[in-house]
């Protein structure tokens, strides 16, 4: 790894990209194949029934934000129907109307005094997690974003 | 004994006609017999028997905790129950055992109730049929009623007896079925867009949705924070009042509960409707309303009129937009609430270890079903920067207009509104699944969700006197399935006076 750090930046970038692809390939092997796989059919099929509101960019954006995948064209069609349904709201005249966040907007939220009244239940809480080390929840490495559509390797070599 | 009301059984317990243990065992045995309904996800037999034993000790010493002591109850599986698996009928929480009790569960247990088990629902309470949970759909006990079976025999011969069973409605279908099948005397459901009242209507039991802020949501796994409330399902209105009395009130652990003191109340034994003004919202006369429901609605209105109440037509002009508004707000809040399920601290976790994002993504894919994922994605769409103003804020503005509609009507001298709960009686499962969850929810929630958005009003689904309610309305058999009317505000009227 130290040789990587001391290499010129272009080489470093390249090495990082390779690392990313390898890790991603491993992940795909472990089961994320269908996460990306379903989208391969997306751009190539043009469904005349769909309004086209939900473009490939929107899909990718939503999947990344929500960390939940559509999984199929039917799911995209369902979203489009949901959007069309929601569009009916445009017909309502809301000029001068304030948005309503809560029905209790005329009341003050209850605030209690800032004293410790409960806690010390780390053991109980840790019991529900799958991976724990001492009193830590164990997470995989962060700051590695899901690859974009064009960064994916073809699957033939896996 | 199991068919009695809560109050009757409580009296029987106090007078020693039956012991809590005997009652508990009867209910457990009935649960086993009615397993095919799939109303329960978890039956907490050992816990129940232990609680019944303790209740018995209290009765022997003459120290009963009140009307709920020793009474079998059931709780929907999206309420956290300490040491009892709480799944929300989802793979995401299979095997999850909460370390605490939801406040409403704790209150029931503190009053001596005996917890029979956790009931089935649509996954994460999303749906109007109780058909979309991972443990399978719930069957409506009325599918096995004599009248329905006879009606079906007339229609189709040689068809498999069980193939045309009816849905319970949702999403608290398990709770409704548990109460309707006499396996418990009261059950907790949750109500966001009608999830307590819809199954209550289809199963012929009373479904009560308290005003937002009256009952604590602490421990109720949230769907839509600004609309969720715990709901109560019982076999008669009086029972619902008993349970409400135990559950209502400020909870320091839920800052959205109102701080006003809640006075204990009992319903009057005979209702005097002379001074009551009942509103019939004309916009609720939807074209899709079945003729039977419409006729029951008329009958109920006429009944009140004949007893001296004033029945007038009122208008809730934004009714046709309320389901759309609800759809946007619901999916948006759901998108936010479901973000907590990442596999790290609780719940399902997949094996991928490449990166946190990859792990979260795969966990959520494995843990959530299509319905949940669909709502999350829709919600995220409406919350995108470019859509926020046009969808989410717009829906919040429409919400105010809807809430104002109700305020205006109640300010004009109307005490209660009388409306149907559902468009028609319970449909067969095979019919129900012809449309997807979102479409069905949009159709079935049409009468119930407006009140969730307005929040202020108390609503109840009261079965037409199929079951027991006596003297007044004589039900003829042209409908063999339960159907109910909503009486928004009626309990509030009694509480206030």
XYZ file of C-alpha atoms in Angstrom:
655
model
C 0.000 0.000 0.000
C 2.861 2.427 0.765
C 4.077 2.182 -2.794
C 0.602 3.221 -3.856
C 0.755 6.288 -1.668
C 4.073 7.414 -3.027
C 3.175 6.792 -6.681
C 2.345 9.716 -8.970
C -1.308 10.771 -8.675
C -2.392 9.483 -12.074
C -1.165 6.014 -11.246
C -2.781 6.236 -7.837
C -6.101 7.151 -9.405
C -5.826 4.242 -11.759
C -4.996 1.834 -8.971
C -7.911 3.074 -6.905
C -10.273 2.609 -9.801
C -9.022 -0.933 -10.230
C -9.462 -1.607 -6.551
C -12.983 -0.273 -6.686
C -13.847 -2.478 -9.632
C -12.411 -5.536 -7.960
C -14.321 -4.916 -4.770
C -17.437 -4.281 -6.757
C -16.930 -7.461 -8.746
C -16.679 -9.371 -5.508
C -19.860 -7.767 -4.253
C -21.644 -8.629 -7.439
C -20.547 -12.221 -7.087
C -21.954 -12.212 -3.584
C -25.361 -11.240 -4.734
C -25.649 -7.695 -5.930
C -25.632 -8.945 -9.496
C -29.338 -8.466 -9.934
C -29.200 -4.996 -8.382
C -27.325 -3.744 -11.402
C -28.371 -6.503 -13.777
C -31.991 -5.389 -14.097
C -30.951 -2.015 -15.400
C -29.166 -3.507 -18.360
C -32.486 -4.128 -19.947
C -33.744 -0.687 -19.117
C -32.292 1.610 -21.693
C -32.651 -0.878 -24.473
C -36.392 -1.391 -24.063
C -38.695 1.433 -24.929
C -42.088 0.878 -23.358
C -44.673 2.925 -25.222
C -46.954 2.996 -22.192
C -44.512 4.792 -19.984
C -44.557 8.558 -19.834
C -40.810 8.888 -19.781
C -40.884 11.007 -16.627
C -38.701 8.547 -14.865
C -35.515 8.576 -16.870
C -32.462 6.450 -16.349
C -30.811 9.325 -14.500
C -33.730 9.689 -12.149
C -33.749 5.974 -11.491
C -30.066 5.914 -10.709
C -30.394 8.980 -8.510
C -33.334 7.540 -6.561
C -31.671 4.188 -6.103
C -28.581 5.850 -4.741
C -30.521 8.140 -2.414
C -32.860 5.493 -1.141
C -30.376 2.604 -1.233
C -33.272 0.566 -2.482
C -33.445 -0.739 -6.017
C -36.362 -0.790 -8.395
C -35.525 -4.312 -9.424
C -37.737 -4.437 -12.485
C -39.446 -2.426 -15.195
C -42.777 -3.000 -13.476
C -41.516 -1.108 -10.470
C -40.585 1.827 -12.662
C -44.021 1.718 -14.256
C -45.588 1.723 -10.799
C -43.604 4.807 -9.863
C -44.776 6.557 -12.980
C -48.362 5.714 -12.107
C -47.794 7.029 -8.604
C -46.418 10.277 -10.018
C -49.348 10.609 -12.399
C -51.678 10.084 -9.449
C -49.879 12.728 -7.432
C -50.071 15.152 -10.336
C -53.785 15.524 -9.655
C -52.856 17.889 -6.850
C -51.996 20.548 -9.387
C -55.687 21.169 -9.867
C -56.075 22.472 -6.335
C -55.742 26.195 -5.783
C -53.389 26.650 -2.865
C -52.582 30.339 -3.255
C -51.923 31.898 0.106
C -52.255 28.586 1.930
C -49.566 27.701 4.417
C -48.272 24.126 4.415
C -49.509 22.064 7.357
C -46.827 19.955 8.966
C -48.670 18.739 11.986
C -52.219 18.857 13.246
C -50.806 19.909 16.595
C -49.193 23.037 15.164
C -51.034 25.286 17.608
C -49.520 23.568 20.586
C -46.034 23.511 22.061
C -44.106 20.289 22.032
C -43.512 18.811 25.418
C -39.973 19.434 26.597
C -38.697 17.618 29.628
C -35.911 18.822 31.862
C -32.404 17.986 30.794
C -31.688 15.253 33.333
C -30.479 11.731 32.720
C -33.293 9.382 33.652
C -32.446 6.221 31.777
C -29.656 4.553 29.869
C -26.854 2.140 30.672
C -28.399 -0.495 28.477
C -25.575 -0.986 25.989
C -25.600 -4.749 26.412
C -29.306 -5.048 25.663
C -29.001 -2.892 22.592
C -25.942 -4.687 21.261
C -27.785 -7.990 21.424
C -29.873 -7.130 18.425
C -26.972 -6.464 16.089
C -25.427 -9.139 13.898
C -21.833 -7.953 14.072
C -20.493 -6.573 17.255
C -17.003 -6.201 18.657
C -16.931 -5.345 22.358
C -19.251 -2.358 22.556
C -19.026 -1.406 18.903
C -21.366 -2.088 16.020
C -19.205 -3.322 13.160
C -19.712 -1.735 9.764
C -17.995 -2.393 6.458
C -15.666 0.353 5.156
C -17.369 3.639 4.361
C -16.826 6.330 1.746
C -17.028 3.871 -1.095
C -20.001 4.817 -3.197
C -21.969 2.407 -5.315
C -20.547 2.464 -8.818
C -22.396 4.325 -11.519
C -23.991 2.515 -14.438
C -21.027 3.157 -16.733
C -18.422 2.037 -14.244
C -19.704 -1.482 -14.125
C -17.723 -4.339 -15.577
C -19.434 -6.728 -17.968
C -20.227 -9.959 -16.164
C -18.861 -12.392 -18.627
C -15.501 -12.774 -16.979
C -16.850 -13.515 -13.489
C -67.871 -17.025 27.476
C -65.493 -16.076 24.696
C -68.244 -14.341 22.786
C -69.051 -11.974 25.617
C -68.026 -8.343 25.801
C -65.009 -7.226 27.747
C -67.171 -5.725 30.450
C -69.201 -8.909 30.838
C -66.126 -11.096 31.095
C -64.503 -8.700 33.515
C -67.573 -8.957 35.726
C -67.438 -12.737 35.449
C -63.805 -12.692 36.548
C -64.544 -10.411 39.477
C -67.409 -12.597 40.585
C -65.337 -15.743 40.284
C -67.478 -17.413 37.584
C -64.279 -18.052 35.658
C -60.606 -17.718 36.506
C -58.053 -15.836 34.419
C -56.174 -19.061 33.782
C -59.279 -20.844 32.499
C -60.093 -17.881 30.289
C -56.551 -17.739 28.966
C -56.549 -21.451 28.211
C -59.851 -21.223 26.394
C -58.498 -18.439 24.230
C -55.260 -20.289 23.546
C -57.153 -23.362 22.487
C -59.370 -21.299 20.198
C -56.290 -19.686 18.690
C -54.999 -23.159 17.867
C -58.330 -24.137 16.331
C -58.446 -20.996 14.212
C -54.827 -21.181 13.107
C -55.971 -21.356 9.485
C -57.033 -17.699 9.741
C -53.350 -16.802 10.104
C -54.316 -13.945 12.422
C -51.354 -14.418 14.744
C -47.673 -14.252 13.876
C -46.506 -15.073 17.390
C -48.620 -16.711 20.075
C -47.044 -15.895 23.416
C -48.428 -18.915 25.241
C -45.993 -19.075 28.153
C -46.091 -15.362 28.772
C -49.881 -15.361 28.645
C -50.255 -18.220 31.092
C -47.832 -16.588 33.493
C -49.728 -13.303 33.303
C -53.004 -15.139 33.813
C -51.572 -16.860 36.873
C -50.542 -13.534 38.370
C -53.936 -12.091 37.616
C -55.538 -15.030 39.391
C -53.441 -14.373 42.486
C -54.598 -10.770 42.456
C -58.267 -11.727 42.154
C -57.900 -14.211 44.996
C -56.531 -11.500 47.234
C -59.216 -9.095 46.080
C -56.634 -6.749 44.580
C -57.709 -6.724 40.958
C -56.204 -3.979 38.843
C -59.481 -3.060 37.217
C -61.594 -3.888 34.210
C -58.696 -5.189 32.146
C -57.237 -7.523 34.741
C -57.027 -11.036 33.346
C -58.509 -10.079 29.989
C -56.869 -11.680 26.929
C -55.707 -9.086 24.422
C -53.681 -9.167 21.223
C -51.266 -6.637 19.833
C -50.437 -5.863 16.218
C -46.922 -6.900 15.334
C -45.652 -3.387 14.722
C -45.772 -2.538 18.415
C -42.565 -3.305 20.294
C -42.999 -5.949 22.935
C -40.161 -6.698 25.288
C -38.678 -10.181 24.816
C -41.318 -11.082 22.247
C -40.331 -11.073 18.589
C -41.634 -8.034 16.715
C -41.455 -8.415 12.971
C -43.817 -5.929 11.277
C -44.455 -8.943 8.991
C -41.192 -8.180 7.248
C -37.967 -10.032 6.558
C -36.188 -6.926 7.729
C -37.227 -7.509 11.326
C -37.549 -11.274 11.447
C -35.902 -12.368 14.646
C -35.869 -8.862 16.095
C -36.628 -8.913 19.804
C -37.180 -5.435 21.234
C -35.710 -4.655 24.636
C -38.719 -2.569 25.670
C -42.489 -2.404 25.566
C -44.385 0.181 23.599
C -46.123 2.562 25.977
C -49.592 1.347 25.020
C -48.509 -2.268 25.531
C -47.014 -1.373 28.890
C -50.217 0.364 29.922
C -52.270 -2.717 29.032
C -49.920 -4.976 30.954
C -49.882 -2.618 33.934
C -53.646 -2.975 34.093
C -53.345 -6.747 34.155
C -54.205 -7.597 30.558
C -53.025 -10.978 29.325
C -51.070 -10.808 26.073
C -52.107 -13.660 23.786
C -49.781 -12.799 20.960
C -48.727 -10.540 18.106
C -51.061 -10.292 15.188
C -50.467 -10.380 11.466
C -50.481 -7.327 9.217
C -49.406 -6.015 5.850
C -45.656 -5.555 5.755
C -44.819 -2.471 7.787
C -48.514 -1.639 7.896
C -48.552 -0.725 4.229
C -51.630 -2.003 2.572
C -55.380 -2.320 2.832
C -55.829 -6.070 2.758
C -53.432 -7.690 5.262
C -52.274 -9.737 2.304
C -48.751 -8.462 1.830
C -46.866 -9.606 4.908
C -44.137 -12.249 4.752
C -46.149 -14.592 6.935
C -48.964 -14.769 4.445
C -52.399 -13.186 4.242
C -54.987 -13.107 7.001
C -58.337 -14.752 6.314
C -61.538 -13.101 7.326
C -63.399 -15.251 9.889
C -66.617 -14.306 8.107
C -65.448 -16.397 5.140
C -66.459 -19.363 7.273
C -69.792 -18.052 8.422
C -72.872 -20.078 7.636
C -74.430 -17.313 5.576
C -71.383 -16.787 3.384
C -70.843 -20.478 2.809
C -74.448 -20.936 1.833
C -74.295 -18.010 -0.529
C -71.177 -19.431 -2.166
C -72.687 -22.898 -2.511
C -75.458 -21.329 -4.491
C -73.012 -19.729 -6.875
C -70.389 -22.331 -7.594
C -70.586 -26.036 -7.145
C -67.624 -28.302 -6.761
C -65.335 -25.400 -6.007
C -62.797 -25.942 -3.251
C -64.424 -24.726 -0.046
C -61.493 -22.644 0.999
C -60.441 -21.120 -2.291
C -62.720 -18.144 -2.129
C -61.977 -16.862 1.323
C -62.408 -13.157 2.043
C -59.744 -10.693 3.005
C -59.850 -9.002 6.384
C -58.956 -5.577 5.083
C -55.835 -3.900 6.433
C -53.452 -3.319 7.578
C -54.494 -4.417 11.107
C -56.222 -7.465 9.673
C -54.756 -9.895 12.168
C -56.008 -7.864 15.102
C -59.469 -7.553 13.584
C -59.616 -11.260 12.811
C -58.389 -12.140 16.311
C -61.179 -10.111 17.902
C -63.822 -11.266 15.436
C -62.870 -14.904 15.974
C -63.275 -14.498 19.752
C -59.652 -15.335 20.487
C -59.274 -12.141 22.509
C -61.457 -9.351 23.806
C -59.522 -6.386 22.550
C -56.660 -5.862 20.182
C -54.326 -3.040 19.331
C -53.963 -1.968 15.762
C -52.433 1.080 14.200
C -54.192 3.638 12.049
C -52.426 5.833 9.528
C -54.902 5.971 6.684
C -57.622 3.704 7.953
C -55.638 0.640 8.962
C -57.739 0.008 12.045
C -61.128 1.046 10.718
C -60.897 -0.745 7.384
C -60.333 -4.245 8.806
C -62.801 -3.508 11.600
C -65.398 -2.776 8.963
C -64.650 -5.933 7.011
C -64.553 -8.162 10.082
C -67.603 -6.752 11.773
C -65.936 -5.380 14.870
C -65.529 -1.920 16.327
C -62.424 -0.091 15.167
C -61.526 3.056 17.005
C -59.013 5.639 15.858
C -58.193 8.148 18.596
C -57.336 11.741 17.774
C -53.709 12.276 16.950
C -51.897 13.130 20.169
C -54.299 11.379 22.510
C -52.521 8.040 22.671
C -48.768 7.536 22.798
C -46.903 6.313 19.731
C -43.764 5.393 21.657
C -42.891 1.865 20.621
C -45.153 1.857 17.565
C -42.768 1.294 14.685
C -43.495 4.433 12.712
C -44.932 4.699 9.257
C -46.044 8.318 8.991
C -45.093 10.278 12.081
C -47.634 13.018 11.536
C -50.603 10.689 11.084
C -49.967 7.375 12.889
C -52.041 6.562 15.925
C -52.525 3.306 17.830
C -56.002 1.933 17.177
C -58.345 -0.125 19.305
C -60.370 -3.090 18.058
C -63.126 -4.573 20.179
C -66.492 -6.198 19.751
C -68.560 -3.322 21.049
C -68.229 0.409 21.534
C -68.350 0.205 25.320
C -65.293 -2.072 25.305
C -63.426 0.391 23.103
C -64.236 3.119 25.605
C -62.825 1.008 28.438
C -59.584 0.390 26.583
C -59.301 4.016 25.475
C -59.641 5.117 29.063
C -56.601 3.015 29.936
C -54.471 4.138 27.015
C -55.158 7.819 26.585
C -52.971 10.446 28.126
C -49.696 12.274 27.899
C -46.516 10.212 27.608
C -43.193 11.913 28.299
C -41.606 9.465 25.862
C -43.774 10.737 22.993
C -43.556 14.469 22.678
C -46.442 14.537 20.210
C -48.909 13.490 22.889
C -50.940 16.389 24.184
C -50.426 17.470 27.732
C -54.051 18.181 28.575
C -55.260 15.962 31.398
C -57.509 13.102 30.292
C -60.526 12.569 32.460
C -61.739 8.996 32.896
C -65.198 8.540 31.413
C -67.903 5.965 30.892
C -70.358 5.931 28.065
C -73.950 6.590 29.013
C -76.044 3.423 29.037
C -78.670 4.920 26.816
C -77.678 7.422 24.226
C -79.855 10.478 23.929
C -79.465 11.776 20.435
C -82.038 14.533 20.658
C -79.491 17.285 20.777
C -77.162 15.671 18.276
C -76.540 17.140 14.847
C -75.276 14.597 12.355
C -73.619 15.623 9.121
C -73.656 13.555 5.963
C -70.817 14.694 3.683
C -72.207 14.727 0.178
C -68.830 14.156 -1.443
C -68.648 10.733 0.182
C -71.417 9.505 -2.062
C -68.818 8.041 -4.401
C -69.933 6.325 -7.595
C -67.918 3.266 -6.587
C -69.916 2.870 -3.393
C -71.693 -0.465 -3.392
C -75.474 -0.361 -3.198
C -75.518 -2.374 0.026
C -73.211 0.034 1.802
C -75.188 2.980 0.504
C -78.368 1.461 1.776
C -76.895 0.796 5.235
C -75.681 4.366 5.328
C -79.194 5.579 4.604
C -80.641 3.260 7.179
C -78.278 4.497 9.856
C -79.064 8.111 9.038
C -82.799 7.415 9.142
C -82.401 5.607 12.424
C -80.777 8.614 14.034
C -83.405 10.902 12.589
C -86.223 8.774 13.901
C -84.649 8.945 17.368
C -84.686 12.722 17.332
C -81.298 13.717 15.963
C -80.908 16.388 13.340
C -79.432 14.928 10.168
C -78.154 17.372 7.569
C -76.084 17.316 4.452
C -72.663 18.939 4.719
C -69.830 19.533 2.364
C -66.140 18.649 2.550
C -65.122 20.207 -0.765
C -61.587 18.843 -0.962
C -62.582 15.218 -0.435
C -61.617 14.123 -3.917
C -58.057 15.332 -3.379
C -57.549 13.900 0.042
C -56.474 10.467 -1.107
C -53.892 11.997 -3.457
C -52.599 14.267 -0.732
C -52.412 11.334 1.643
C -50.512 9.303 -0.934
C -47.813 11.967 -1.318
C -47.413 12.714 2.378
C -47.474 9.058 3.328
C -44.803 7.955 0.852
C -42.610 10.945 1.722
C -42.672 10.273 5.434
C -42.239 6.560 4.811
C -39.124 7.220 2.735
C -37.673 8.984 5.728
C -38.809 6.487 8.332
C -37.603 3.434 6.484
C -34.090 4.880 6.245
C -33.330 3.556 9.701
C -33.303 -0.041 8.472
C -29.738 -0.591 7.396
C -28.862 -3.825 9.120
C -26.269 -2.288 11.375
C -27.908 -2.049 14.786
C -30.871 -4.375 14.473
C -32.798 -6.382 11.996
C -31.697 -8.301 8.973
C -28.172 -7.862 7.695
C -26.799 -9.359 4.506
C -23.332 -10.798 4.094
C -21.808 -8.214 1.834
C -18.839 -6.476 3.364
C -17.383 -4.458 0.538
C -18.708 -1.124 1.692
C -21.401 0.272 3.947
C -23.441 1.458 0.979
C -23.317 -1.913 -0.691
C -24.255 -3.618 2.553
C -27.154 -1.232 3.195
C -28.391 -1.606 -0.363
C -28.351 -5.388 -0.329
C -29.817 -5.597 3.180
C -32.697 -3.353 2.232
C -33.286 -5.233 -0.953
C -33.491 -8.532 0.882
C -35.435 -7.162 3.804
C -38.197 -5.173 2.141
C -40.894 -6.425 -0.167
C -41.966 -4.679 -3.380
C -44.649 -2.618 -1.686
C -42.292 -1.115 0.844
C -39.606 -0.487 -1.739
C -42.128 1.099 -4.066
C -43.276 3.523 -1.391
C -39.738 4.397 -0.415
C -38.836 5.175 -3.999
C -42.008 7.193 -4.594
C -41.390 9.115 -1.415
C -37.843 9.860 -2.385
C -39.048 11.080 -5.751
C -41.446 13.551 -4.158
C -38.692 14.747 -1.839
C -36.146 15.451 -4.579
C -35.101 19.089 -4.664
C -36.771 19.681 -7.999
C -40.024 18.066 -6.838
C -40.194 19.154 -3.200
C -42.183 22.312 -3.778
C -44.544 20.878 -6.352
C -45.366 17.661 -4.564
C -44.488 17.591 -0.890
C -45.156 21.228 0.020
C -48.171 21.263 -2.266
C -49.559 18.219 -0.484
C -48.999 19.886 2.872
C -50.970 22.893 1.673
C -53.787 20.673 0.469
C -53.656 18.955 3.844
C -54.449 22.271 5.497
C -57.388 22.783 3.163
C -58.710 19.343 4.055
C -58.251 19.907 7.777
C -60.021 23.258 7.401
C -62.949 21.545 5.693
C -63.489 19.492 8.845
C -63.002 22.454 11.142
C -65.550 24.470 9.178
C -68.101 21.695 9.309
C -67.699 21.126 13.033
C -67.850 24.861 13.661
C -71.146 25.111 11.882
C -73.044 23.190 14.522
C -72.436 19.638 13.371
C -71.464 17.290 16.195
C -70.640 14.155 14.259
C -70.238 12.988 10.707
C -71.754 9.756 9.510
C -70.017 8.060 6.599
C -69.313 4.561 5.321
C -65.895 3.136 6.152
C -65.333 1.162 2.994
C -66.721 1.123 -0.512
C -68.053 -2.386 -0.209
C -68.012 -5.410 1.991
C -64.965 -7.668 2.208
C -63.922 -9.059 -1.131
C -62.470 -12.471 -1.867
C -58.694 -12.625 -1.850
C -58.546 -13.763 -5.450
C -60.447 -10.652 -6.436
C -58.375 -8.355 -4.255
C -54.994 -9.356 -5.673
C -56.008 -8.471 -9.202
C -54.812 -4.927 -8.534
C -51.529 -3.902 -6.938
C -51.149 -2.666 -3.384
C -50.947 1.014 -4.258
C -54.099 0.938 -6.365
C -55.991 -0.974 -3.710
C -54.860 1.367 -0.958
C -55.959 4.332 -3.031
C -59.366 2.738 -3.540
C -59.905 1.331 -0.072
C -58.606 4.218 2.003
C -60.877 6.679 0.283
C -63.185 7.315 3.222
C -60.785 6.769 6.049
C -57.614 8.732 5.341
C -59.024 12.270 5.325
C -59.561 12.075 9.047
C -55.960 10.984 9.626
C -54.794 14.114 7.893
C -57.114 16.334 9.844
C -56.016 14.521 12.985
C -58.406 16.251 15.341
C -61.364 14.021 14.858
C -62.091 10.817 16.627
C -63.356 8.163 14.367
C -64.933 4.862 14.852
C -66.094 2.072 12.616
C -69.228 0.746 14.198
C -70.684 -2.441 12.829
C -74.291 -2.461 11.862
C -76.219 -4.564 14.295
C -75.182 -7.794 12.839
C -73.583 -8.885 15.959
C -75.483 -7.806 18.921
C -76.599 -4.310 19.132
C -80.099 -4.682 19.942
C -83.238 -2.941 19.929
C -83.213 -0.472 17.174
C -82.045 -1.575 13.823
C -83.160 -4.932 12.657
C -80.768 -6.206 10.090
C -82.197 -8.150 7.257
C -80.102 -10.715 5.542
C -79.549 -9.180 2.168
C -76.040 -8.625 3.261
C -74.363 -11.508 4.924
C -71.134 -9.711 5.587
C -70.348 -6.975 8.044
C -70.383 -3.446 6.914
C -69.874 -0.418 9.036
C -70.421 3.259 9.301
C -67.972 5.735 10.542
C -69.140 8.107 13.157
C -66.489 10.732 13.302
C -66.737 12.568 16.524
C -69.339 10.497 18.289
C -67.143 9.296 21.108
C -65.825 12.786 21.542
C -69.365 13.968 22.043
C -69.848 11.557 24.887
C -66.510 12.375 26.402
C -67.150 16.080 26.287
C -70.560 15.842 27.881
